[in-house]
Coordinates of C-alpha atoms and ligand atoms in Angstrom, one line a residue:
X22 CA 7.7 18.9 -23.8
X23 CA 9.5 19.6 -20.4
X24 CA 10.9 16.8 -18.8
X25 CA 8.6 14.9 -16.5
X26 CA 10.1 15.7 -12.8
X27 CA 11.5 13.0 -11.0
X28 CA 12.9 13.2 -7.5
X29 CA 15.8 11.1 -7.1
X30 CA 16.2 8.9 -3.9
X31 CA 19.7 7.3 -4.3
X32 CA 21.8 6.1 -7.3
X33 CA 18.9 5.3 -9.6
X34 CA 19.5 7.6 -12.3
X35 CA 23.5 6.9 -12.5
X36 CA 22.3 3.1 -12.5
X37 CA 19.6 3.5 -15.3
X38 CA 22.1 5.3 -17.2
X39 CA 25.5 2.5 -17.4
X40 CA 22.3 0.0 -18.1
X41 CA 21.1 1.6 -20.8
X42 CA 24.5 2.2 -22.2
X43 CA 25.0 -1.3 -22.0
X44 CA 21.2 -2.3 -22.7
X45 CA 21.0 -4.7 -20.0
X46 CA 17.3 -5.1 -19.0
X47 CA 16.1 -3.3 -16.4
X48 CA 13.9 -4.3 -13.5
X49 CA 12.3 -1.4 -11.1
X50 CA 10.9 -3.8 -8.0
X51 CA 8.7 -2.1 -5.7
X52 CA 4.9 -1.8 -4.2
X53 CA 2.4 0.3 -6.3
X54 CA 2.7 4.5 -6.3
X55 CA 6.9 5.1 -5.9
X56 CA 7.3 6.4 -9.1
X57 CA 8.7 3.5 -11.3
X58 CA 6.9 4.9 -14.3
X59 CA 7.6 8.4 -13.3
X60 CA 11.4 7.5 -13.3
X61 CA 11.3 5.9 -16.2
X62 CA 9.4 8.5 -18.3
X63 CA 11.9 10.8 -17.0
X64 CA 14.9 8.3 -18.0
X65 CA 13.6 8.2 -21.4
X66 CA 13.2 11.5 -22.0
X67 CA 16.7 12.2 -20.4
X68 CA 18.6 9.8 -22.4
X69 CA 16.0 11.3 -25.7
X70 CA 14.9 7.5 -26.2
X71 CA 11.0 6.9 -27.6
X72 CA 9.4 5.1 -24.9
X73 CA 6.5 2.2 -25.2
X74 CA 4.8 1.5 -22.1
X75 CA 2.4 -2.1 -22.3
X76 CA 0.5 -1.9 -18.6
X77 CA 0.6 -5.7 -18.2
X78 CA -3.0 -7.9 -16.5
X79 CA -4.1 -10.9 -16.5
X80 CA -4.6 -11.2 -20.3
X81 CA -1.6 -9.5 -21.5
X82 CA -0.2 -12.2 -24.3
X83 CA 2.7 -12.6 -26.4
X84 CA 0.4 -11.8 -29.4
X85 CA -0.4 -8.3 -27.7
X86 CA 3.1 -7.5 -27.6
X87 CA 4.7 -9.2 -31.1
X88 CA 1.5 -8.6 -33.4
X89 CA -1.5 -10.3 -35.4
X90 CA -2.8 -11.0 -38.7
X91 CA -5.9 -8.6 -39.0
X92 CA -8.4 -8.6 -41.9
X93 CA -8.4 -5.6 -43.9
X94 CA -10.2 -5.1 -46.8
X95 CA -10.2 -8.5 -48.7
X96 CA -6.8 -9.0 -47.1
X97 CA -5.1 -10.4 -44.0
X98 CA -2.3 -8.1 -43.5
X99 CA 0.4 -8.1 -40.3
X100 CA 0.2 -5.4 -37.6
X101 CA 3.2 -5.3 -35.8
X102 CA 3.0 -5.2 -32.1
X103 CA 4.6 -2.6 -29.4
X104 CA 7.3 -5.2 -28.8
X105 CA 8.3 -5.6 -32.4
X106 CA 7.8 -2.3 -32.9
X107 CA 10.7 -1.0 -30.0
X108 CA 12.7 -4.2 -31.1
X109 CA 12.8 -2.9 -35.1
X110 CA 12.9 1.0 -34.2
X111 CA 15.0 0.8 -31.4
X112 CA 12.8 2.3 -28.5
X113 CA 12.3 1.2 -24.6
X114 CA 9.8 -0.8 -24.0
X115 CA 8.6 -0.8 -20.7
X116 CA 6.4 -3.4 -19.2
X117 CA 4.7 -2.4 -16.1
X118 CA 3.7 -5.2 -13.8
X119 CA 5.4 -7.8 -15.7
X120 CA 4.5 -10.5 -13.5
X121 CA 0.6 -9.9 -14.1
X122 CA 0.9 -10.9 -18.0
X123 CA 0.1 -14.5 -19.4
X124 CA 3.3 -16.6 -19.1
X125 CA 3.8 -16.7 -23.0
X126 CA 5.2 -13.3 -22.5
X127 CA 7.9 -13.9 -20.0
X128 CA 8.6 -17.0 -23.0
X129 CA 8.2 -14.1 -25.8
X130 CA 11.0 -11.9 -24.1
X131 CA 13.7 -14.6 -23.0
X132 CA 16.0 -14.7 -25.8
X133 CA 15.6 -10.4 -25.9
X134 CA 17.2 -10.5 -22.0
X135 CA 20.3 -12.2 -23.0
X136 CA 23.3 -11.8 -25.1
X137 CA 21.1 -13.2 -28.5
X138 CA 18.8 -9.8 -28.2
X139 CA 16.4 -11.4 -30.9
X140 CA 12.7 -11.5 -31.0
X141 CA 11.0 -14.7 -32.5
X142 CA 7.8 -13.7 -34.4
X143 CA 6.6 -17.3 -34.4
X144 CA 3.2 -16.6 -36.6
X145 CA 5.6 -15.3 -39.5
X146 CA 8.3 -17.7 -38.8
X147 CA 11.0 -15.1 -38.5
X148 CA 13.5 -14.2 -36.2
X149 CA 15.0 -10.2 -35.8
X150 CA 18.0 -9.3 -34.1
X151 CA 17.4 -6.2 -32.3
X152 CA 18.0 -2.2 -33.3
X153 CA 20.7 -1.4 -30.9
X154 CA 19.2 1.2 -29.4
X155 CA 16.6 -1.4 -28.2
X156 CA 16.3 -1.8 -24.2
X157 CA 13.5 -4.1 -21.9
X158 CA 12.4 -2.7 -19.1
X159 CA 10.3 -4.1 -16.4
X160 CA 8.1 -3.6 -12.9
X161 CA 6.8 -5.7 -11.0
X162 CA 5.8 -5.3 -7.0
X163 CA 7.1 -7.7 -5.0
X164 CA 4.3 -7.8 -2.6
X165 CA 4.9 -10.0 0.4
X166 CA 0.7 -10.6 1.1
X167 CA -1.4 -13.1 -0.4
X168 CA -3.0 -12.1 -4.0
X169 CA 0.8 -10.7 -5.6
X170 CA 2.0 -12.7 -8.7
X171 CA 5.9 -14.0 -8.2
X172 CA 8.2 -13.9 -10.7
X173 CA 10.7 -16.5 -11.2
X174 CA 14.5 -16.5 -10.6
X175 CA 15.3 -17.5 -14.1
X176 CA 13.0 -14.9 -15.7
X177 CA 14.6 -12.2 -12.4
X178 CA 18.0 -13.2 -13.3
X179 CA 17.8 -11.6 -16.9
X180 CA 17.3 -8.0 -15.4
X181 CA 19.7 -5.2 -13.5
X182 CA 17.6 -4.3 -10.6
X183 CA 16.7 -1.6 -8.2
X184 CA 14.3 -1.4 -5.4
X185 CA 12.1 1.5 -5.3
X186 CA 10.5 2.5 -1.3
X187 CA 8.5 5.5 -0.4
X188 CA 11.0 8.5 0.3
X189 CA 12.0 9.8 3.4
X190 CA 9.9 12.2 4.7
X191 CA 11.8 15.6 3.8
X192 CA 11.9 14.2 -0.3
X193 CA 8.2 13.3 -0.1
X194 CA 7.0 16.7 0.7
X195 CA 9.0 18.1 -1.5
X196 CA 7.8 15.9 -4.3
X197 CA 4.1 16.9 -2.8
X198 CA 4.9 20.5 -3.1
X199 CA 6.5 20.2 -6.7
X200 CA 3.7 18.0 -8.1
X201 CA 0.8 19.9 -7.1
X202 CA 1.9 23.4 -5.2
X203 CA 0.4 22.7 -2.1
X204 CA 1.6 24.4 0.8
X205 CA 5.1 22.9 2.5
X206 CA 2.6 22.7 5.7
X207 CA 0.1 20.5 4.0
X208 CA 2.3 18.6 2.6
X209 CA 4.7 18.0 5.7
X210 CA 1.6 16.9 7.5
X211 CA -0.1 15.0 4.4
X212 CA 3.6 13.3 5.0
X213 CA 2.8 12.7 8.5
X214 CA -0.2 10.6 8.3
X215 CA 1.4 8.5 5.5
X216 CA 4.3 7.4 8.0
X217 CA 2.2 6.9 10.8
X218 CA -0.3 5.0 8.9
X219 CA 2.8 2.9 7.2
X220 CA 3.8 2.1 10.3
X221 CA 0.5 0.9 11.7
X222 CA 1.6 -2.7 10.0
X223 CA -0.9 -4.6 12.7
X224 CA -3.9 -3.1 10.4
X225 CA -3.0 -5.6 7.7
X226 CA -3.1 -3.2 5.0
X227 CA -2.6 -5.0 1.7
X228 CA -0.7 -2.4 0.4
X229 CA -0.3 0.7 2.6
X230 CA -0.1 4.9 1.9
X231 CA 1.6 5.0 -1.5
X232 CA 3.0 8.7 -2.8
X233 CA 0.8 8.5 -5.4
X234 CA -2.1 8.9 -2.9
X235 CA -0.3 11.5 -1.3
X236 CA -0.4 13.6 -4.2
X237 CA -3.8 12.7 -4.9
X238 CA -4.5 14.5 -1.3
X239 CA -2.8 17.2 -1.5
X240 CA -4.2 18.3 -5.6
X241 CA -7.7 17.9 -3.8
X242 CA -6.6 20.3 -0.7
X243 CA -4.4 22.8 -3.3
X244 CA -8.3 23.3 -5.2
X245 CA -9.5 24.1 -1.8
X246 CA -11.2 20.7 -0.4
X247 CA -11.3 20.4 3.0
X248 CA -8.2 19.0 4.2
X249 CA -10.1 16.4 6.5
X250 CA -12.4 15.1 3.8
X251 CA -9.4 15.4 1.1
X252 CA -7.5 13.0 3.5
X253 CA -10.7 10.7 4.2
X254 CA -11.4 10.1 0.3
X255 CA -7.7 10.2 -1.3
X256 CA -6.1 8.7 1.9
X257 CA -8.2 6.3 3.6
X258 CA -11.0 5.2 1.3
X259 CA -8.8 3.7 -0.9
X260 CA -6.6 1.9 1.2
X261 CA -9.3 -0.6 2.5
X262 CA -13.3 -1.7 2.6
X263 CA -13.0 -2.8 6.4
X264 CA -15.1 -0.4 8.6
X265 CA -13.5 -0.2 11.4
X266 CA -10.2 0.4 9.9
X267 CA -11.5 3.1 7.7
X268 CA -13.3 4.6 11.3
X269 CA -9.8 4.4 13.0
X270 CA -8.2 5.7 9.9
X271 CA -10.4 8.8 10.0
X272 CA -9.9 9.7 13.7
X273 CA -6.5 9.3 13.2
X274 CA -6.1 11.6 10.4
X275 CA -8.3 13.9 11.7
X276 CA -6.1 14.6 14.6
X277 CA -3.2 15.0 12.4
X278 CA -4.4 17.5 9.3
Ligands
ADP7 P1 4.4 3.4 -9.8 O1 4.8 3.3 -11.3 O2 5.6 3.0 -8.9 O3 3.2 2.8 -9.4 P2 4.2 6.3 -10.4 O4 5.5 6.5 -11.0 O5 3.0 6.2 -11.2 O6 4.2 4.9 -9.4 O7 4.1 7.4 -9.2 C1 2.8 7.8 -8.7 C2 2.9 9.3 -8.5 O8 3.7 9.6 -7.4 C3 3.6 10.0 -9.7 O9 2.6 10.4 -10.6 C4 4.2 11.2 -9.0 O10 3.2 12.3 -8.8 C5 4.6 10.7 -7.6 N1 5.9 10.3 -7.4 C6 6.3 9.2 -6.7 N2 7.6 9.2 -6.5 C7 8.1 10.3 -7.2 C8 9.5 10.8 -7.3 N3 10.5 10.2 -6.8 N4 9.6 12.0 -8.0 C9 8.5 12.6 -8.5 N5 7.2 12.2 -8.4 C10 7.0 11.0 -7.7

């Protein structure tokens, strides 16, 4: 398999790489659709690393990750989970959204994020040290608006950190044009609209234009869409339900594509 393309914006790869030499934990802060995953699925593949990726909600629990008894026949047998798993085989385990998951995992993983690197499988009673090739890493999106889960400085404190934004506007089109061939027009102005609408902060988006729908927009207008109604539905529609923003949205857009 190729390696999934990642754009770099500043000293993320170099960073990812001394962390994963030393397997410090690594946390990739940053709102929804700036290519955390993307960067690390291109990471792992760099660095030739198997990589597990949990997408952490509301239930997520420390059984989920370390395993369960399951009934098999006239048996209950142990089914490792992802966690144990990348902790025995030495893999990354990547846990997107961290601070959404049940707070018996952020227990689970506390004494794999410091110097012990050990995983405590409490329903067998057993404790094992990790593979050395073993390395945590998290997401989580800061969010500054209501609704956006913190994560506390004693569980931050365990992780190397870097701060993922949307890209300057040059880099974003250029991701545009590499993800989905549309043309450098298109994707300068698809580019456009995103900055303007990021900067239209008295809307009260909860989270505004993220790259992801970006290239969303411009797959829809690369397969012929109209350009206006790729923008409307990839663009503005999900972004918000209220009316008169989606109305203002729209005209602006319009204008712009
Ligand atoms: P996140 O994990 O931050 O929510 P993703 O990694 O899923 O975001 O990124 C969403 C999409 O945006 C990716 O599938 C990719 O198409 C694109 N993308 C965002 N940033 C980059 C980048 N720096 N290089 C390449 N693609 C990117």
């Amino acid at each position: 398999m190729n390696i999934p393309y990642y754009h770099a914006i500043g000293k993320e790869v170099q960073v990812f790489e001394h962390a994963y030499n030393c397997k410090i934990p690594f946390l990739l802060k940053g709102p929804t659709g700036t290519g955390k995953s993307r960067f690390i699925e291109h990471m792992a593949h760099k660095l030739d690393t198997k990589l597990i990726t949990i997408s952490c909600h509301e239930e997520t629990s420390s059984t989920d990750l370390i395993g369960r008894f399951i009934i098999k026949g006239a048996e209950t047998v142990w089914l490792d989970g992802p966690l144990t798993t990348a902790v025995k085989e030495g893999h990354i385990l990547y846990l997107d959204e961290i601070a959404e998951a049940r707070p018996d995992v952020i227990v689970a993983i506390h004494s794999l994020t410091d110097h012990r690197r050990e995983l405590f499988i409490d329903k067998l009673g057993e404790t094992i040290k990790a593979h050395k090739d073993f390395m945590l890493v998290a997401s989580f999106n800061p969010g500054y608006q209501r609704g956006f889960k913190e994560l506390k400085p004693s569980t931050r404190q365990r992780f190397v950190a870097i701060s993922f934004d949307y890209p300057e506007e040059k880099i974003e089109a250029e991701i545009l044009v590499s993800e989905t061939n549309v043309s450098k027009d298109d994707a300068k102005r698809l580019v456009n609209i995103a900055t303007k609408i990021r900067n239209l902060t008295e809307l009260g988006l909860t989270e505004t234009v993220s790259t992801r729908l970006l290239v969303d927009a411009a797959h829809l207008i690369h397969t012929g869409l109209p350009k206006r109604l790729a923008v409307h539905v990839a663009v503005v529609e999900p972004l918000t339900d209220d009316l008169e923003v989606i109305q203002a949205l729209k005209d602006l857009s319009d204008l712009m594509i």
